[in-house]
CSV table of C-alpha atoms and ligand atoms in Angstrom, one decimal:
chain,number,residue,atom,x,y,z
A,662,UNK,CA,-158.5,52.7,24.9
A,663,UNK,CA,-159.6,56.0,23.4
A,664,UNK,CA,-157.3,57.6,20.8
A,665,UNK,CA,-155.1,60.4,22.1
A,666,UNK,CA,-155.4,63.9,20.6
A,667,UNK,CA,-153.5,67.2,21.1
A,668,UNK,CA,-155.4,70.4,21.2
A,669,UNK,CA,-153.4,73.5,20.6
A,670,UNK,CA,-155.5,76.1,22.4
A,671,UNK,CA,-158.3,76.6,25.0
A,672,UNK,CA,-161.6,75.1,23.8
A,673,UNK,CA,-165.2,75.6,24.9
A,674,UNK,CA,-166.6,73.3,27.5
A,675,UNK,CA,-169.2,71.7,25.2
A,676,UNK,CA,-166.6,71.0,22.5
A,677,UNK,CA,-164.3,69.5,25.1
A,678,UNK,CA,-167.1,67.4,26.5
A,679,UNK,CA,-167.9,66.1,23.0
A,680,UNK,CA,-164.2,65.4,22.3
A,681,UNK,CA,-163.8,63.6,25.6
A,682,UNK,CA,-166.6,61.2,24.7
A,683,UNK,CA,-164.3,59.8,22.0
A,684,UNK,CA,-160.7,60.8,22.8
A,685,UNK,CA,-158.2,61.4,25.5
A,686,UNK,CA,-157.1,65.0,25.3
A,687,UNK,CA,-153.7,66.6,25.9
A,688,UNK,CA,-153.8,70.3,25.6
A,689,UNK,CA,-151.5,73.3,25.4
A,690,UNK,CA,-152.1,75.3,28.6
A,691,UNK,CA,-149.6,78.1,28.1
A,692,UNK,CA,-150.2,81.6,26.8
A,693,UNK,CA,-150.3,82.4,23.1
A,694,UNK,CA,-149.3,79.9,20.5
A,695,UNK,CA,-147.9,76.5,21.3
A,696,UNK,CA,-144.1,76.7,20.6
A,697,UNK,CA,-143.1,74.6,17.6
A,698,UNK,CA,-140.7,72.5,19.7
A,699,UNK,CA,-143.5,71.7,22.2
A,700,UNK,CA,-145.8,70.8,19.3
A,701,UNK,CA,-143.2,68.5,17.7
A,702,UNK,CA,-142.9,66.6,21.1
A,703,UNK,CA,-146.6,66.5,21.7
A,704,UNK,CA,-147.5,65.0,18.3
A,705,UNK,CA,-145.3,61.9,18.8
A,706,UNK,CA,-148.0,59.8,20.4
A,707,UNK,CA,-151.3,61.4,19.2
A,708,UNK,CA,-153.7,60.2,16.5
A,709,UNK,CA,-155.4,63.6,16.1
A,710,UNK,CA,-154.4,67.2,16.2
A,711,UNK,CA,-157.0,69.9,16.8
A,712,UNK,CA,-155.7,73.4,15.8
A,713,UNK,CA,-156.5,76.5,13.9
A,714,UNK,CA,-157.9,80.0,14.1
A,715,UNK,CA,-155.5,82.6,15.4
A,716,UNK,CA,-153.4,79.8,17.0
A,717,UNK,CA,-152.4,78.1,13.8
A,718,UNK,CA,-149.0,76.8,14.6
A,719,UNK,CA,-147.2,76.9,11.3
A,720,UNK,CA,-146.9,74.3,8.7
A,721,UNK,CA,-148.2,70.8,9.2
A,722,UNK,CA,-145.1,69.7,7.2
A,723,UNK,CA,-142.8,66.9,6.5
A,724,UNK,CA,-140.9,67.5,9.8
A,725,UNK,CA,-144.0,67.4,11.9
A,726,UNK,CA,-145.5,64.4,10.1
A,727,UNK,CA,-142.3,62.4,10.5
A,728,UNK,CA,-142.4,63.1,14.2
A,729,UNK,CA,-146.1,62.0,14.4
A,730,UNK,CA,-146.2,58.3,13.2
A,731,UNK,CA,-149.6,57.6,14.7
A,732,UNK,CA,-151.3,60.8,13.4
A,733,UNK,CA,-154.4,60.2,11.3
A,734,UNK,CA,-156.1,63.6,11.2
A,735,UNK,CA,-155.4,67.3,11.6
A,736,UNK,CA,-158.6,69.3,12.2
A,737,UNK,CA,-158.3,73.0,11.6
A,738,UNK,CA,-160.8,75.3,13.3
A,739,UNK,CA,-160.7,77.6,10.2
A,740,UNK,CA,-161.8,77.4,6.6
A,741,UNK,CA,-158.3,78.4,5.4
A,742,UNK,CA,-155.8,75.5,5.5
A,743,UNK,CA,-152.7,77.2,4.2
A,744,UNK,CA,-150.9,75.7,7.3
A,745,UNK,CA,-151.2,72.3,5.6
A,746,UNK,CA,-148.6,70.9,3.4
A,747,UNK,CA,-151.2,68.9,1.5
A,748,UNK,CA,-148.8,66.8,-0.4
A,749,UNK,CA,-146.8,65.8,2.7
A,750,UNK,CA,-150.0,65.0,4.5
A,751,UNK,CA,-151.2,62.8,1.6
A,752,UNK,CA,-147.8,61.0,1.6
A,753,UNK,CA,-148.1,60.3,5.3
A,754,UNK,CA,-151.8,59.4,4.9
A,755,UNK,CA,-152.9,62.1,7.3
A,756,UNK,CA,-156.3,63.6,6.6
A,757,UNK,CA,-156.7,67.4,6.9
A,758,UNK,CA,-160.1,69.0,7.6
A,759,UNK,CA,-161.4,72.6,7.8
A,760,UNK,CA,-164.6,74.3,8.7
A,761,UNK,CA,-166.3,75.8,5.7
A,762,UNK,CA,-170.0,77.0,5.4
A,763,UNK,CA,-170.5,77.8,9.1
A,764,UNK,CA,-168.6,81.2,8.9
A,765,UNK,CA,-169.6,82.5,5.5
A,766,UNK,CA,-172.2,85.0,6.6
A,767,UNK,CA,-170.2,86.3,9.5
A,768,UNK,CA,-167.1,86.9,7.3
A,769,UNK,CA,-169.3,88.6,4.7
A,770,UNK,CA,-170.7,90.9,7.4
A,771,UNK,CA,-167.2,92.0,8.2
A,772,UNK,CA,-166.5,92.5,4.5
A,773,UNK,CA,-169.3,95.0,4.5
A,774,UNK,CA,-168.2,96.5,7.8
A,775,UNK,CA,-164.8,97.2,6.2
A,776,UNK,CA,-166.4,98.5,2.9
A,777,UNK,CA,-168.7,100.9,4.8
A,778,UNK,CA,-166.2,102.1,7.3
A,779,UNK,CA,-163.6,102.9,4.7
A,780,UNK,CA,-166.0,104.4,2.2
A,781,UNK,CA,-167.7,106.6,4.8
A,782,UNK,CA,-164.5,107.2,6.8
A,783,UNK,CA,-166.2,106.0,10.0
A,784,UNK,CA,-163.1,105.2,12.0
A,785,UNK,CA,-161.4,108.5,11.0
A,786,UNK,CA,-164.5,110.5,11.8
A,787,UNK,CA,-165.2,108.7,15.0
A,788,UNK,CA,-161.8,110.0,16.2
A,789,UNK,CA,-162.6,113.4,14.8
A,790,UNK,CA,-165.7,113.6,17.0
A,791,UNK,CA,-164.1,112.1,20.1
A,792,UNK,CA,-161.1,114.4,19.9
A,793,UNK,CA,-163.5,117.3,20.0
A,794,UNK,CA,-162.8,118.5,16.5
A,795,UNK,CA,-166.4,118.7,15.4
A,796,UNK,CA,-167.3,122.4,15.7
A,797,UNK,CA,-170.2,124.6,14.5
A,798,UNK,CA,-167.8,125.9,11.8
A,799,UNK,CA,-167.0,122.5,10.5
A,800,UNK,CA,-167.4,122.4,6.7
A,801,UNK,CA,-169.5,119.3,6.0
A,802,UNK,CA,-167.8,118.8,2.7
A,803,UNK,CA,-164.6,117.9,4.6
A,804,UNK,CA,-166.5,114.9,6.0
A,805,UNK,CA,-167.7,113.5,2.7
A,806,UNK,CA,-167.1,109.9,1.9
A,807,UNK,CA,-168.0,107.7,-1.1
A,808,UNK,CA,-171.2,106.0,-1.9
A,809,UNK,CA,-171.4,102.2,-1.5
A,810,UNK,CA,-174.9,101.9,-2.8
A,811,UNK,CA,-175.1,101.6,-6.6
A,812,UNK,CA,-171.3,101.3,-7.0
A,813,UNK,CA,-169.4,98.4,-8.6
A,814,UNK,CA,-167.9,95.7,-6.4
A,815,UNK,CA,-165.3,93.4,-7.8
A,816,UNK,CA,-164.9,90.1,-5.9
A,817,UNK,CA,-161.7,88.2,-6.4
A,818,UNK,CA,-162.5,84.7,-5.2
A,819,UNK,CA,-166.3,84.1,-5.7
A,820,UNK,CA,-166.4,81.1,-3.4
A,821,UNK,CA,-168.7,80.4,-0.4
A,822,UNK,CA,-167.8,83.7,1.3
A,823,UNK,CA,-167.5,85.6,-2.0
A,824,UNK,CA,-171.1,84.6,-2.7
A,825,UNK,CA,-172.3,85.8,0.7
A,826,UNK,CA,-170.6,89.1,-0.1
A,827,UNK,CA,-172.2,89.3,-3.6
A,828,UNK,CA,-175.7,88.7,-2.1
A,829,UNK,CA,-175.3,91.6,0.3
A,830,UNK,CA,-173.8,93.7,-2.5
A,831,UNK,CA,-176.6,93.0,-5.0
A,832,UNK,CA,-179.7,92.9,-2.7
A,833,UNK,CA,-178.6,95.1,0.2
A,834,UNK,CA,-176.7,97.8,-1.7
A,835,UNK,CA,-177.9,97.5,-5.3
A,836,UNK,CA,-174.3,97.2,-6.5
A,837,UNK,CA,-173.1,95.9,-9.8
A,838,UNK,CA,-171.2,92.7,-9.1
A,839,UNK,CA,-168.0,91.7,-11.0
A,840,UNK,CA,-166.1,88.6,-10.1
A,841,UNK,CA,-162.9,86.7,-11.0
A,842,UNK,CA,-162.2,83.1,-10.3
A,843,UNK,CA,-160.2,80.5,-12.3
A,844,UNK,CA,-163.6,78.9,-13.1
A,845,UNK,CA,-166.9,80.6,-14.0
A,846,UNK,CA,-169.9,80.1,-11.7
A,847,UNK,CA,-173.0,80.4,-13.9
A,848,UNK,CA,-175.3,79.9,-10.9
A,849,UNK,CA,-173.7,82.7,-9.0
A,850,UNK,CA,-173.9,84.9,-12.1
A,851,UNK,CA,-177.7,84.2,-12.3
A,852,UNK,CA,-178.3,84.7,-8.6
A,853,UNK,CA,-176.5,88.0,-8.2
A,854,UNK,CA,-176.5,89.3,-11.8
A,855,UNK,CA,-172.8,88.9,-11.5
A,856,UNK,CA,-170.5,89.5,-14.4
A,857,UNK,CA,-167.4,87.2,-14.8
A,858,UNK,CA,-164.3,89.1,-16.0
A,859,UNK,CA,-160.6,88.7,-16.2
A,860,UNK,CA,-158.7,90.0,-13.2
A,861,UNK,CA,-157.3,93.0,-15.1
A,862,UNK,CA,-160.8,94.0,-16.2
A,863,UNK,CA,-162.2,93.7,-12.6
A,864,UNK,CA,-159.3,95.8,-11.3
A,865,UNK,CA,-159.9,98.6,-13.8
A,866,UNK,CA,-163.7,98.7,-13.3
A,867,UNK,CA,-164.4,98.1,-9.7
A,868,UNK,CA,-165.0,100.8,-7.1
A,869,UNK,CA,-164.6,98.3,-4.3
A,870,UNK,CA,-162.1,95.5,-4.9
A,871,UNK,CA,-162.6,92.6,-2.4
A,872,UNK,CA,-160.0,89.9,-2.1
A,873,UNK,CA,-161.4,86.6,-0.9
A,874,UNK,CA,-159.3,83.8,-2.3
A,875,UNK,CA,-157.5,81.1,-0.2
A,876,UNK,CA,-153.7,81.5,0.2
A,877,UNK,CA,-152.0,79.1,-2.1
A,878,UNK,CA,-148.7,79.2,-4.0
A,879,UNK,CA,-150.8,80.6,-7.0
A,880,UNK,CA,-152.4,83.4,-4.9
A,881,UNK,CA,-149.3,84.4,-3.0
A,882,UNK,CA,-148.9,88.2,-3.8
A,883,UNK,CA,-151.8,87.9,-6.3
A,884,UNK,CA,-152.3,91.6,-5.8
A,885,UNK,CA,-149.1,93.7,-6.1
A,886,UNK,CA,-147.8,96.8,-7.7
A,887,UNK,CA,-149.0,96.1,-11.2
A,888,UNK,CA,-152.5,95.3,-9.9
A,889,UNK,CA,-152.8,98.4,-7.7
A,890,UNK,CA,-151.8,100.5,-10.7
A,891,UNK,CA,-154.6,99.1,-12.7
A,892,UNK,CA,-157.2,100.0,-10.0
A,893,UNK,CA,-159.1,103.3,-10.1
A,894,UNK,CA,-157.5,106.1,-8.1
A,895,UNK,CA,-160.8,106.2,-6.3
A,896,UNK,CA,-160.9,102.5,-5.6
A,897,UNK,CA,-161.2,101.0,-2.1
A,898,UNK,CA,-159.3,97.8,-1.6
A,899,UNK,CA,-160.5,95.2,1.0
A,900,UNK,CA,-158.5,92.2,2.0
A,901,UNK,CA,-160.1,89.5,4.2
A,902,UNK,CA,-158.4,86.5,2.6
A,903,UNK,CA,-154.9,86.1,4.0
A,904,UNK,CA,-152.1,88.7,4.4
A,905,UNK,CA,-149.8,87.0,2.0
A,906,UNK,CA,-152.2,87.2,-0.9
A,907,UNK,CA,-151.2,90.9,-1.1
A,908,UNK,CA,-147.7,92.4,-1.5
A,909,UNK,CA,-148.1,94.6,1.5
A,910,UNK,CA,-145.1,96.8,0.6
A,911,UNK,CA,-146.8,97.5,-2.8
A,912,UNK,CA,-150.1,98.2,-1.0
A,913,UNK,CA,-148.3,100.8,1.2
A,914,UNK,CA,-146.8,102.4,-1.8
A,915,UNK,CA,-150.1,102.5,-3.7
A,916,UNK,CA,-151.7,104.2,-0.7
A,917,UNK,CA,-148.8,106.7,-0.3
A,918,UNK,CA,-148.8,107.5,-4.0
A,919,UNK,CA,-152.6,107.9,-4.3
A,920,UNK,CA,-152.8,105.0,-6.7
A,921,UNK,CA,-155.9,103.9,-4.7
A,922,UNK,CA,-158.2,105.8,-2.4
A,923,UNK,CA,-158.4,103.6,0.8
A,924,UNK,CA,-158.0,100.1,2.2
A,925,UNK,CA,-159.9,98.0,4.7
A,926,UNK,CA,-157.8,95.2,6.1
A,927,UNK,CA,-158.5,92.2,8.3
A,928,UNK,CA,-155.3,90.3,7.5
A,929,UNK,CA,-151.6,91.2,7.2
A,930,UNK,CA,-148.4,89.7,6.0
A,931,UNK,CA,-147.2,89.7,9.6
A,932,UNK,CA,-149.8,89.0,12.4
A,933,UNK,CA,-149.9,90.6,14.9
A,934,UNK,CA,-148.9,93.5,12.7
A,935,UNK,CA,-145.7,95.4,13.6
A,936,UNK,CA,-146.7,98.6,15.5
A,937,UNK,CA,-144.3,100.5,13.2
A,938,UNK,CA,-146.1,99.4,10.0
A,939,UNK,CA,-146.9,102.5,8.0
A,940,UNK,CA,-150.5,101.2,7.4
A,941,UNK,CA,-151.2,102.0,11.0
A,942,UNK,CA,-150.6,105.7,10.6
A,943,UNK,CA,-152.8,106.2,7.5
A,944,UNK,CA,-156.2,107.7,8.2
A,945,UNK,CA,-157.6,106.2,5.0
A,946,UNK,CA,-156.8,102.6,6.1
A,947,UNK,CA,-159.1,100.7,8.5
A,948,UNK,CA,-157.5,97.8,10.2
A,949,UNK,CA,-159.0,95.0,12.3
A,950,UNK,CA,-157.1,92.1,13.9
A,951,UNK,CA,-158.1,89.1,11.7
A,952,UNK,CA,-161.6,89.0,13.1
A,953,UNK,CA,-163.4,87.7,9.9
A,954,UNK,CA,-165.2,84.9,11.7
A,955,UNK,CA,-164.9,86.2,15.3
A,956,UNK,CA,-168.3,86.1,16.8
A,957,UNK,CA,-169.3,83.9,19.7
A,958,UNK,CA,-171.9,82.0,17.7
A,959,UNK,CA,-169.6,81.4,14.8
A,960,UNK,CA,-166.7,80.5,17.0
A,961,UNK,CA,-168.6,77.7,18.6
A,962,UNK,CA,-170.1,76.5,15.3
A,963,UNK,CA,-166.6,76.3,13.9
A,964,UNK,CA,-165.1,74.6,16.9
A,965,UNK,CA,-167.9,72.0,17.0
A,966,UNK,CA,-167.6,71.3,13.3
A,967,UNK,CA,-163.8,70.8,13.7
A,968,UNK,CA,-164.5,68.5,16.6
A,969,UNK,CA,-166.9,66.5,14.5
A,970,UNK,CA,-164.4,66.2,11.7
A,971,UNK,CA,-161.7,65.0,14.0
A,972,UNK,CA,-163.9,62.4,15.8
A,973,UNK,CA,-165.3,61.1,12.4
A,974,UNK,CA,-161.8,60.2,11.2
A,975,UNK,CA,-160.8,58.7,14.6
A,976,UNK,CA,-163.9,56.6,14.6
A,977,UNK,CA,-163.4,55.3,11.1
A,978,UNK,CA,-165.9,57.5,9.4
A,979,UNK,CA,-165.5,60.0,6.6
A,980,UNK,CA,-165.0,63.5,7.8
A,981,UNK,CA,-167.5,66.2,6.8
A,982,UNK,CA,-164.9,68.5,5.4
A,983,UNK,CA,-161.8,66.9,4.0
A,984,UNK,CA,-159.4,69.2,2.2
A,985,UNK,CA,-156.9,68.4,-0.4
A,986,UNK,CA,-156.6,68.3,-4.2
B,2,NAP,P1,-163.9,78.8,-1.2
B,2,NAP,O1,-165.4,78.6,-1.2
B,2,NAP,O2,-163.0,77.7,-1.5
B,2,NAP,O3,-163.7,80.0,-2.3
B,2,NAP,C1,-162.5,80.4,-2.7
B,2,NAP,C2,-162.6,81.0,-4.1
B,2,NAP,O4,-161.4,81.5,-4.6
B,2,NAP,C3,-163.1,80.0,-5.1
B,2,NAP,O5,-164.2,80.5,-5.8
B,2,NAP,C4,-161.9,79.8,-6.1
B,2,NAP,O6,-162.4,79.6,-7.4
B,2,NAP,C5,-161.2,81.1,-5.9
B,2,NAP,N1,-159.8,80.9,-6.2
B,2,NAP,C6,-158.9,80.0,-5.7
B,2,NAP,N2,-157.7,80.1,-6.2
B,2,NAP,C7,-157.8,81.1,-7.1
B,2,NAP,C8,-156.8,81.8,-7.9
B,2,NAP,N3,-155.6,81.3,-8.0
B,2,NAP,N4,-157.2,82.8,-8.7
B,2,NAP,C9,-158.5,83.3,-8.6
B,2,NAP,N5,-159.5,82.7,-7.8
B,2,NAP,C10,-159.1,81.7,-7.0
B,2,NAP,O7,-163.4,79.4,0.1
B,2,NAP,P2,-164.1,80.4,1.2
B,2,NAP,O8,-164.8,79.5,2.2
B,2,NAP,O9,-165.0,81.4,0.5
B,2,NAP,O10,-162.9,81.1,1.9
B,2,NAP,C11,-161.9,81.8,1.1
B,2,NAP,C12,-160.7,82.1,2.0
B,2,NAP,O11,-161.0,83.2,2.8
B,2,NAP,C13,-160.2,81.0,2.9
B,2,NAP,O12,-159.4,80.1,2.3
B,2,NAP,C14,-159.4,81.8,3.9
B,2,NAP,O13,-158.1,82.0,3.6
B,2,NAP,C15,-160.1,83.2,3.9
B,2,NAP,N6,-160.9,83.4,5.1
B,2,NAP,C16,-160.5,84.4,6.0
B,2,NAP,C17,-161.2,84.7,7.1
B,2,NAP,C18,-160.8,85.8,8.0
B,2,NAP,O14,-161.0,85.7,9.2
B,2,NAP,N7,-160.2,86.9,7.5
B,2,NAP,C19,-162.3,83.9,7.5
B,2,NAP,C20,-162.6,82.9,6.6
B,2,NAP,C21,-162.0,82.7,5.4
B,2,NAP,P3,-161.6,78.8,-8.5
B,2,NAP,O15,-161.2,77.5,-7.9
B,2,NAP,O16,-162.6,78.7,-9.6
B,2,NAP,O17,-160.5,79.7,-8.9
């Protein structure tokens, strides 16, 4: 008998075909996220759980693991795995996996999309044109933005995606690259002429501050009031990591007070964002709906990698991408 798995959202035909070769699939067929109660019932019999992306269903925690005595693997279709209670999973001997590498370039592309669109006010000025405000008398100085080329970028979290951003910054835009991690990365320093610095130094020197760390207890609200006050008033802040790595109320105040110049945001403390959120009425803020890895090619690559991880564990092999301590 094949092991039973639960899939929390619609998957592509080729991924389903691959999974069906090795597993019996039960799948959430409803709209949106699978409700927590449904998930808790569904995991009772399964050996594998396939989840992730925008449908992450909350913590894989003690409560869920206790209700899933047969569970061996939770495969996330995302590189972030902040939905895992890693300690509880280790205790219950459940392996967690993610999908690193296959999305790095796509997320780095979005980082530059946000950098350019905030710096050159592309969204604001797109509206300006479409609303018929562009007239012969328009003073071009009113449309000025900030240069990206030759500026200083500060990358907080020089990991796989951070490096893909650094490569674009260095070789595409001739930028000076600063970075902050808990550990230095001499190879990255050599490849991108990157300078390691303490967080405070990065914040005071960078023209573009890009946050790219995972969400962990240590990075929760890593950037808050104190950090925004350290940034240049002309700084552009970009967050593509997770919403909770930033104290969003402090970000709103920093933008309102002119402590920073602009922000480009892919992630938010609450997703989907509350339509009343003040960020949505600021012309110097570019918002996109958590689309860092959202291209058709990358989606399928991530989905297939997650399927391979899940099948590996269920067939007694080592997964490609185990996560944990
Ligand atoms: P990664 O290769 O693990 O890189 C993460 C980097 O963050 C590492 O270099 C790590 O260096 C640094 N870091 C971790 N904790 C830190 C801390 N407390 N202070 C400073 N630096 C810290 O991960 P990745 O693949 O680049 O992905 C990073 C994150 O991006 C993911 O976890 C996910 O949350 C997010 N992401 C978002 C999207 C999206 O759609 N918006 C898409 C993909 C990924 P040290 O260990 O040396 O500190």
